[in-house]
Amino acid sequence: MQRRNLEAAARTGWPVAAPLIPVLVITLLSAVGSAAQQRTVILMLVNVVLVVGLYIFVGNSGIISFGHVTFMAIGAYVSGLLTIPLITKNAMFPHLPGVIADAQLGTVPGTILPALLAGAVALVISIPIMRLAGLAASIATFALLLIANVVLGQAGTSTFIGLPLDTTLGSSLGWAVVAVVIAAVFQNSRVGLRLKASRDDELAARAAGVSVERERRIAFVISAFVVGIGGALYGHLQGAFSPETFYLQATFLMVVMLVVGGINSLGGAVIGTVAVSIILEGLRRIEEGVNLGVVNIPARPGLREVGLGILLLVILNFRPQGILGAREIAWPLRRRRRMPPASDHSDLGPDPVTGRSAARQEA
Amino acid sequence: MVFAAVDLQYIVQNVIDAVSLGSLYALIALGIALIFGIMQLVNLAYGELIMVAGYLILLLAGAPWPLVVVLAVAGTALFAFGMERVAFRPVRGADATTLMVTSFAVSYVLQNLAIVIAGSEPQPIELGGSLIKPLDVLGIRVPKLDLITMGTSLVLVIGLVLFLKRTSLGIQMRAAAEDLRTARLLGVRVNGVIAAAFIISGLLAAAIALLLVVQTGSVSPMMGVTPLIVGIMAAVIGGMGRLAGAAVGGFLLGCVTIALQATLPADIRGYRDAMVYALIIAVLVFRPQGLLAGRAPRQV
């Protein structure tokens, strides 16, 4: 009996733990590496937090969001305002309101408070936006990104500096695990399951009594909270940023990481982030110029981004469901009863007549 | 009396600005709406067609201007055709979100390719400098470029309407936009129609690039981003995928932009664009069929 319980626990816990194994291995390896290597790995861990945060909304609702960088920006800017040493802060922003001007928070509250604010902002934004579905919602999130860029450009200084550099290997790993656990708990909760049902078939879910807008709003807020944490961590890793940091480039990177791993899978979000981070690191070395003795490839800024874009195009072309598809990583030991494979209509390919996918036809 | 005259002049000046910007925006919106109507693709790489046209103009700098115009237009149309074949045909029929992400990737690749090849700095271009000079009409300064913008937009919009209404290919295109499956069953060659739509969007992009290059005197890898945003917003206002709606939507967007610019107090003028974007979200929420549509909302 106890053995069966253990096995059940392993089966539930494994999909969450498995994608974290490569993350853990890379982190441990880098702990003995150089400072530069550690920085790269910390950035990867921060990206895990950001992409898992994005996944909580996008993966479960099926609506791609181009606006989540807004919450990353809120995390980074607000965390900066709350944690920059008082002397620097009062010199940089002499007109802050009293509470913020005097605030000098530690690392953990300086990460959580901005994330809560990001969640609160998301709640307000979700009231209009979550009434929309599909493409219209995506366009609205794109508008959100543009609005955030204008507001940051107007309200903020062009560069924001002086954040304490306290995102360490340990803290970023801890937050990455927290993010994955939040996502796992959410997607197996009632709200998460109802939202997934609406993603797979919105009409049927509505007919079964699911309040799709409500579930989407909840996911949006939790997602913004986690992305806000990622933003705060990012701010404390870089120490400085500008409004352009939180614009199309960052949006694109998050989308690539999610799509490469598999947009509908938590394991995919983590694996995709790791895979893209490794590829980016390789591309960065090429971009800086490669001297192979005979062949000398000169430094070419922009090459890394071109490689990243082509990677996404190739994935969309040959494996649009991403590395993991909609699956999670299953417990490897034999199963007691065989489950039917998850129906995945994308294997059928597009309808020869309309070119639309079979899944759409049935809907 | 003097005040009244100044005011009138100020108003007329702004109206001219609004009409000029509005007609440019209408042109931009058409390219987005045309592709979306036929294949449900929000083409985020449309701005990069404008950018490619800009760099073609840079390459051709020094040649006589009619040659520049012809070659830039032809080159961009060819590029748009190639873009469809390489990037969009393989994912055709995927859901609208996948298509949008694909176009995001195409846009990103092209922007950065431009940075790799030409560097990220804007590069100056000498083209049509004399067109910037204003024409004095009854005490009101009208830049010649404004007149050319209005004229070009009018000609292209009328040309497009005639093409869609009178030619066989145009009618097939409208049929495909209405119902791709049925149109195909009735013998419309989807590949040809989509290729034609991309070629037309390339033509429009080149026209826009020419106008923008004369106006700004430079090209840069990111020059397509703002027009793209304008195009999407205008298409939303007009009801995604409706050509007439998009053109009118673009025109309205231009007018609203100038009106806000002229009337907002200076200290919040910087937020003008944010207000316009918020307006777009409001349109999506309250009038998903667009501001101008009478019939039932289209499922997007």
GROMACS .gro file of C-alpha atoms in nm, chain B:
model
  300
  364MET     CA    1  -0.995   8.985  -3.583
  365VAL     CA    2  -0.628   8.910  -3.601
  366PHE     CA    3  -0.677   8.631  -3.351
  367ALA     CA    4  -0.951   8.481  -3.560
  368ALA     CA    5  -0.727   8.480  -3.864
  369VAL     CA    6  -0.444   8.314  -3.675
  370ASP     CA    7  -0.682   8.057  -3.533
  371LEU     CA    8  -0.826   7.979  -3.873
  372GLN     CA    9  -0.481   7.937  -4.017
  373TYR     CA   10  -0.387   7.711  -3.725
  374ILE     CA   11  -0.696   7.501  -3.779
  375VAL     CA   12  -0.649   7.471  -4.154
  376GLN     CA   13  -0.285   7.380  -4.101
  377ASN     CA   14  -0.384   7.103  -3.863
  378VAL     CA   15  -0.657   6.978  -4.093
  379ILE     CA   16  -0.404   6.949  -4.374
  380ASP     CA   17  -0.166   6.764  -4.142
  381ALA     CA   18  -0.447   6.535  -4.035
  382VAL     CA   19  -0.553   6.455  -4.390
  383SER     CA   20  -0.197   6.391  -4.495
  384LEU     CA   21  -0.113   6.169  -4.199
  385GLY     CA   22  -0.450   6.000  -4.228
  386SER     CA   23  -0.396   5.910  -4.590
  387LEU     CA   24  -0.049   5.771  -4.514
  388TYR     CA   25  -0.197   5.563  -4.231
  389ALA     CA   26  -0.475   5.442  -4.459
  390LEU     CA   27  -0.212   5.318  -4.703
  391ILE     CA   28  -0.026   5.139  -4.425
  392ALA     CA   29  -0.343   4.976  -4.295
  393LEU     CA   30  -0.437   4.832  -4.634
  394GLY     CA   31  -0.134   4.604  -4.643
  395ILE     CA   32  -0.218   4.456  -4.304
  396ALA     CA   33  -0.589   4.415  -4.377
  397LEU     CA   34  -0.535   4.259  -4.719
  398ILE     CA   35  -0.322   3.973  -4.584
  399PHE     CA   36  -0.536   3.926  -4.276
  400GLY     CA   37  -0.856   3.907  -4.474
  401ILE     CA   38  -0.730   3.626  -4.691
  402MET     CA   39  -0.520   3.413  -4.457
  403GLN     CA   40  -0.600   3.528  -4.103
  404LEU     CA   41  -0.241   3.638  -4.063
  405VAL     CA   42  -0.160   3.951  -3.862
  406ASN     CA   43   0.160   4.013  -4.050
  407LEU     CA   44   0.400   4.159  -3.796
  408ALA     CA   45   0.671   4.144  -4.065
  409TYR     CA   46   0.487   4.403  -4.276
  410GLY     CA   47   0.696   4.678  -4.120
  411GLU     CA   48   1.008   4.498  -4.236
  412LEU     CA   49   0.882   4.508  -4.595
  413ILE     CA   50   0.886   4.885  -4.554
  414MET     CA   51   1.235   4.862  -4.406
  415VAL     CA   52   1.359   4.644  -4.694
  416ALA     CA   53   1.215   4.894  -4.940
  417GLY     CA   54   1.398   5.168  -4.749
  418TYR     CA   55   1.732   4.993  -4.788
  419LEU     CA   56   1.661   4.925  -5.156
  420ILE     CA   57   1.613   5.299  -5.197
  421LEU     CA   58   1.943   5.352  -5.015
  422LEU     CA   59   2.117   5.111  -5.253
  423LEU     CA   60   1.969   5.289  -5.553
  424ALA     CA   61   2.056   5.635  -5.422
  425GLY     CA   62   2.194   5.855  -5.695
  426ALA     CA   63   1.994   5.698  -5.977
  427PRO     CA   64   1.725   5.909  -6.145
  428TRP     CA   65   1.419   5.914  -5.922
  429PRO     CA   66   1.174   5.736  -6.157
  430LEU     CA   67   1.421   5.447  -6.174
  431VAL     CA   68   1.451   5.446  -5.794
  432VAL     CA   69   1.073   5.431  -5.762
  433VAL     CA   70   1.028   5.151  -6.016
  434LEU     CA   71   1.313   4.935  -5.888
  435ALA     CA   72   1.226   4.983  -5.522
  436VAL     CA   73   0.864   4.890  -5.588
  437ALA     CA   74   0.952   4.588  -5.799
  438GLY     CA   75   1.222   4.471  -5.558
  439THR     CA   76   0.997   4.495  -5.254
  440ALA     CA   77   0.712   4.315  -5.428
  441LEU     CA   78   0.954   4.036  -5.518
  442PHE     CA   79   1.080   4.026  -5.162
  443ALA     CA   80   0.725   4.002  -5.026
  444PHE     CA   81   0.656   3.717  -5.268
  445GLY     CA   82   0.968   3.536  -5.146
  446MET     CA   83   0.875   3.598  -4.784
  447GLU     CA   84   0.544   3.421  -4.833
  448ARG     CA   85   0.707   3.124  -5.004
  449VAL     CA   86   0.985   3.078  -4.750
  450ALA     CA   87   0.823   3.167  -4.420
  451PHE     CA   88   0.445   3.164  -4.442
  452ARG     CA   89   0.352   2.890  -4.688
  453PRO     CA   90   0.492   2.613  -4.464
  454VAL     CA   91   0.273   2.720  -4.171
  455ARG     CA   92  -0.033   2.814  -4.375
  456GLY     CA   93  -0.350   2.690  -4.213
  457ALA     CA   94  -0.205   2.687  -3.864
  458ASP     CA   95  -0.414   2.875  -3.610
  459ALA     CA   96  -0.401   3.254  -3.612
  460THR     CA   97  -0.174   3.263  -3.307
  461THR     CA   98   0.093   3.041  -3.465
  462LEU     CA   99   0.079   3.254  -3.778
  463MET     CA  100   0.125   3.569  -3.573
  464VAL     CA  101   0.423   3.421  -3.386
  465THR     CA  102   0.573   3.315  -3.720
  466SER     CA  103   0.545   3.667  -3.854
  467PHE     CA  104   0.698   3.797  -3.529
  468ALA     CA  105   0.996   3.567  -3.597
  469VAL     CA  106   1.024   3.683  -3.959
  470SER     CA  107   1.015   4.043  -3.845
  471TYR     CA  108   1.284   3.979  -3.586
  472VAL     CA  109   1.511   3.796  -3.831
  473LEU     CA  110   1.482   4.071  -4.093
  474GLN     CA  111   1.543   4.354  -3.846
  475ASN     CA  112   1.853   4.189  -3.713
  476LEU     CA  113   1.972   4.083  -4.055
  477ALA     CA  114   1.959   4.450  -4.147
  478ILE     CA  115   2.168   4.525  -3.838
  479VAL     CA  116   2.421   4.256  -3.934
  480ILE     CA  117   2.448   4.383  -4.290
  481ALA     CA  118   2.409   4.758  -4.256
  482GLY     CA  119   2.463   4.831  -3.887
  483SER     CA  120   2.206   4.956  -3.639
  484GLU     CA  121   2.265   5.328  -3.699
  485PRO     CA  122   2.020   5.519  -3.919
  486GLN     CA  123   2.170   5.610  -4.256
  487PRO     CA  124   2.095   5.934  -4.435
  488ILE     CA  125   1.943   5.931  -4.784
  489GLU     CA  126   1.926   6.216  -5.033
  490LEU     CA  127   1.593   6.175  -5.204
  491GLY     CA  128   1.340   6.435  -5.301
  492GLY     CA  129   1.475   6.699  -5.065
  493SER     CA  130   1.295   6.967  -5.261
  494LEU     CA  131   0.960   6.807  -5.175
  495ILE     CA  132   0.993   6.905  -4.811
  496LYS     CA  133   0.973   7.273  -4.903
  497PRO     CA  134   0.629   7.415  -4.836
  498LEU     CA  135   0.405   7.556  -5.104
  499ASP     CA  136   0.242   7.883  -5.004
  500VAL     CA  137  -0.131   7.869  -5.069
  501LEU     CA  138  -0.325   8.176  -4.947
  502GLY     CA  139  -0.090   8.220  -4.652
  503ILE     CA  140  -0.103   7.855  -4.551
  504ARG     CA  141   0.210   7.647  -4.576
  505VAL     CA  142   0.146   7.315  -4.748
  506PRO     CA  143   0.453   7.096  -4.781
  507LYS     CA  144   0.457   6.946  -5.129
  508LEU     CA  145   0.519   6.610  -4.968
  509ASP     CA  146   0.179   6.630  -4.798
  510LEU     CA  147   0.014   6.679  -5.135
  511ILE     CA  148   0.212   6.390  -5.281
  512THR     CA  149   0.118   6.169  -4.987
  513MET     CA  150  -0.249   6.247  -5.031
  514GLY     CA  151  -0.227   6.197  -5.407
  515THR     CA  152  -0.036   5.869  -5.382
  516SER     CA  153  -0.277   5.730  -5.125
  517LEU     CA  154  -0.579   5.830  -5.327
  518VAL     CA  155  -0.440   5.676  -5.646
  519LEU     CA  156  -0.334   5.353  -5.475
  520VAL     CA  157  -0.661   5.313  -5.286
  521ILE     CA  158  -0.866   5.370  -5.601
  522GLY     CA  159  -0.634   5.139  -5.793
  523LEU     CA  160  -0.674   4.868  -5.533
  524VAL     CA  161  -1.050   4.905  -5.529
  525LEU     CA  162  -1.067   4.880  -5.909
  526PHE     CA  163  -0.836   4.579  -5.902
  527LEU     CA  164  -1.051   4.403  -5.643
  528LYS     CA  165  -1.382   4.488  -5.813
  529ARG     CA  166  -1.298   4.462  -6.181
  530THR     CA  167  -1.024   4.207  -6.237
  531SER     CA  168  -1.063   3.832  -6.218
  532LEU     CA  169  -0.775   3.795  -5.974
  533GLY     CA  170  -0.922   4.068  -5.755
  534ILE     CA  171  -1.261   3.899  -5.747
  535GLN     CA  172  -1.095   3.569  -5.660
  536MET     CA  173  -0.914   3.747  -5.381
  537ARG     CA  174  -1.235   3.881  -5.237
  538ALA     CA  175  -1.392   3.539  -5.264
  539ALA     CA  176  -1.097   3.386  -5.080
  540ALA     CA  177  -1.124   3.647  -4.808
  541GLU     CA  178  -1.493   3.573  -4.771
  542ASP     CA  179  -1.465   3.193  -4.751
  543LEU     CA  180  -1.139   3.029  -4.846
  544ARG     CA  181  -1.273   2.674  -4.853
  545THR     CA  182  -1.569   2.741  -5.078
  546ALA     CA  183  -1.365   2.967  -5.302
  547ARG     CA  184  -1.116   2.686  -5.348
  548LEU     CA  185  -1.390   2.438  -5.430
  549LEU     CA  186  -1.510   2.680  -5.696
  550GLY     CA  187  -1.170   2.681  -5.861
  551VAL     CA  188  -0.988   2.972  -5.699
  552ARG     CA  189  -0.618   2.890  -5.685
  553VAL     CA  190  -0.530   2.971  -5.327
  554ASN     CA  191  -0.153   2.974  -5.382
  555GLY     CA  192  -0.188   3.230  -5.658
  556VAL     CA  193  -0.427   3.448  -5.464
  557ILE     CA  194  -0.210   3.454  -5.155
  558ALA     CA  195   0.104   3.523  -5.357
  559ALA     CA  196  -0.078   3.811  -5.528
  560ALA     CA  197  -0.187   3.949  -5.192
  561PHE     CA  198   0.171   3.947  -5.069
  562ILE     CA  199   0.295   4.111  -5.389
  563ILE     CA  200   0.038   4.388  -5.347
  564SER     CA  201   0.136   4.435  -4.983
  565GLY     CA  202   0.495   4.465  -5.107
  566LEU     CA  203   0.391   4.734  -5.357
  567LEU     CA  204   0.213   4.926  -5.083
  568ALA     CA  205   0.513   4.889  -4.850
  569ALA     CA  206   0.744   5.033  -5.115
  570ALA     CA  207   0.513   5.332  -5.168
  571ILE     CA  208   0.504   5.392  -4.793
  572ALA     CA  209   0.882   5.359  -4.769
  573LEU     CA  210   0.932   5.615  -5.046
  574LEU     CA  211   0.707   5.864  -4.867
  575LEU     CA  212   0.874   5.799  -4.531
  576VAL     CA  213   1.227   5.823  -4.670
  577VAL     CA  214   1.155   6.158  -4.833
  578GLN     CA  215   1.000   6.280  -4.510
  579THR     CA  216   1.266   6.161  -4.265
  580GLY     CA  217   1.569   6.156  -4.494
  581SER     CA  218   1.703   5.836  -4.344
  582VAL     CA  219   1.660   5.460  -4.318
  583SER     CA  220   1.722   5.234  -4.020
  584PRO     CA  221   1.663   4.868  -3.928
  585MET     CA  222   1.379   4.965  -3.695
  586MET     CA  223   1.203   5.205  -3.935
  587GLY     CA  224   0.920   4.956  -3.993
  588VAL     CA  225   0.811   4.922  -3.631
  589THR     CA  226   0.604   5.238  -3.604
  590PRO     CA  227   0.425   5.191  -3.938
  591LEU     CA  228   0.348   4.832  -3.840
  592ILE     CA  229   0.190   4.942  -3.514
  593VAL     CA  230  -0.010   5.206  -3.697
  594GLY     CA  231  -0.127   4.950  -3.951
  595ILE     CA  232  -0.245   4.702  -3.691
  596MET     CA  233  -0.424   4.969  -3.491
  597ALA     CA  234  -0.595   5.104  -3.802
  598ALA     CA  235  -0.699   4.756  -3.908
  599VAL     CA  236  -0.848   4.696  -3.563
  600ILE     CA  237  -1.044   5.021  -3.579
  601GLY     CA  238  -1.174   4.927  -3.922
  602GLY     CA  239  -1.261   4.571  -3.823
  603MET     CA  240  -0.985   4.322  -3.895
  604GLY     CA  241  -0.971   4.210  -4.254
  605ARG     CA  242  -1.203   4.468  -4.408
  606LEU     CA  243  -1.019   4.673  -4.666
  607ALA     CA  244  -1.247   4.972  -4.676
  608GLY     CA  245  -1.270   4.963  -4.297
  609ALA     CA  246  -0.892   4.955  -4.264
  610ALA     CA  247  -0.845   5.249  -4.499
  611VAL     CA  248  -1.104   5.457  -4.315
  612GLY     CA  249  -0.963   5.333  -3.982
  613GLY     CA  250  -0.617   5.450  -4.083
  614PHE     CA  251  -0.753   5.783  -4.188
  615LEU     CA  252  -0.936   5.825  -3.857
  616LEU     CA  253  -0.627   5.721  -3.662
  617GLY     CA  254  -0.421   5.987  -3.839
  618CYS     CA  255  -0.683   6.251  -3.768
  619VAL     CA  256  -0.714   6.152  -3.400
  620THR     CA  257  -0.336   6.158  -3.362
  621ILE     CA  258  -0.311   6.510  -3.502
  622ALA     CA  259  -0.615   6.626  -3.304
  623LEU     CA  260  -0.465   6.497  -2.978
  624GLN     CA  261  -0.132   6.653  -3.070
  625ALA     CA  262  -0.299   6.989  -3.129
  626THR     CA  263  -0.525   6.990  -2.826
  627LEU     CA  264  -0.348   6.802  -2.545
  628PRO     CA  265  -0.174   7.013  -2.282
  629ALA     CA  266   0.203   7.005  -2.330
  630ASP     CA  267   0.281   6.811  -2.013
  631ILE     CA  268   0.077   6.506  -2.109
  632ARG     CA  269   0.135   6.525  -2.484
  633GLY     CA  270   0.406   6.263  -2.446
  634TYR     CA  271   0.138   6.014  -2.348
  635ARG     CA  272  -0.051   6.071  -2.672
  636ASP     CA  273   0.042   5.734  -2.821
  637ALA     CA  274  -0.044   5.551  -2.500
  638MET     CA  275  -0.392   5.707  -2.519
  639VAL     CA  276  -0.431   5.598  -2.880
  640TYR     CA  277  -0.330   5.241  -2.789
  641ALA     CA  278  -0.570   5.235  -2.496
  642LEU     CA  279  -0.840   5.348  -2.738
  643ILE     CA  280  -0.755   5.044  -2.950
  644ILE     CA  281  -0.807   4.808  -2.657
  645ALA     CA  282  -1.140   4.979  -2.596
  646VAL     CA  283  -1.238   4.924  -2.959
  647LEU     CA  284  -1.142   4.556  -2.935
  648VAL     CA  285  -1.350   4.513  -2.621
  649PHE     CA  286  -1.658   4.713  -2.709
  650ARG     CA  287  -1.666   4.700  -3.089
  651PRO     CA  288  -1.473   4.389  -3.191
  652GLN     CA  289  -1.624   4.418  -3.538
  653GLY     CA  290  -1.454   4.757  -3.574
  654LEU     CA  291  -1.595   5.105  -3.535
  655LEU     CA  292  -1.734   5.117  -3.884
  656ALA     CA  293  -1.887   4.777  -3.944
  657GLY     CA  294  -2.259   4.731  -3.954
  658ARG     CA  295  -2.276   4.356  -3.988
  659ALA     CA  296  -2.213   4.085  -3.731
  660PRO     CA  297  -1.864   4.057  -3.583
  661ARG     CA  298  -1.619   3.842  -3.766
  662GLN     CA  299  -1.475   3.561  -3.561
  663VAL     CA  300  -1.109   3.634  -3.502
   0.00000   0.00000   0.00000
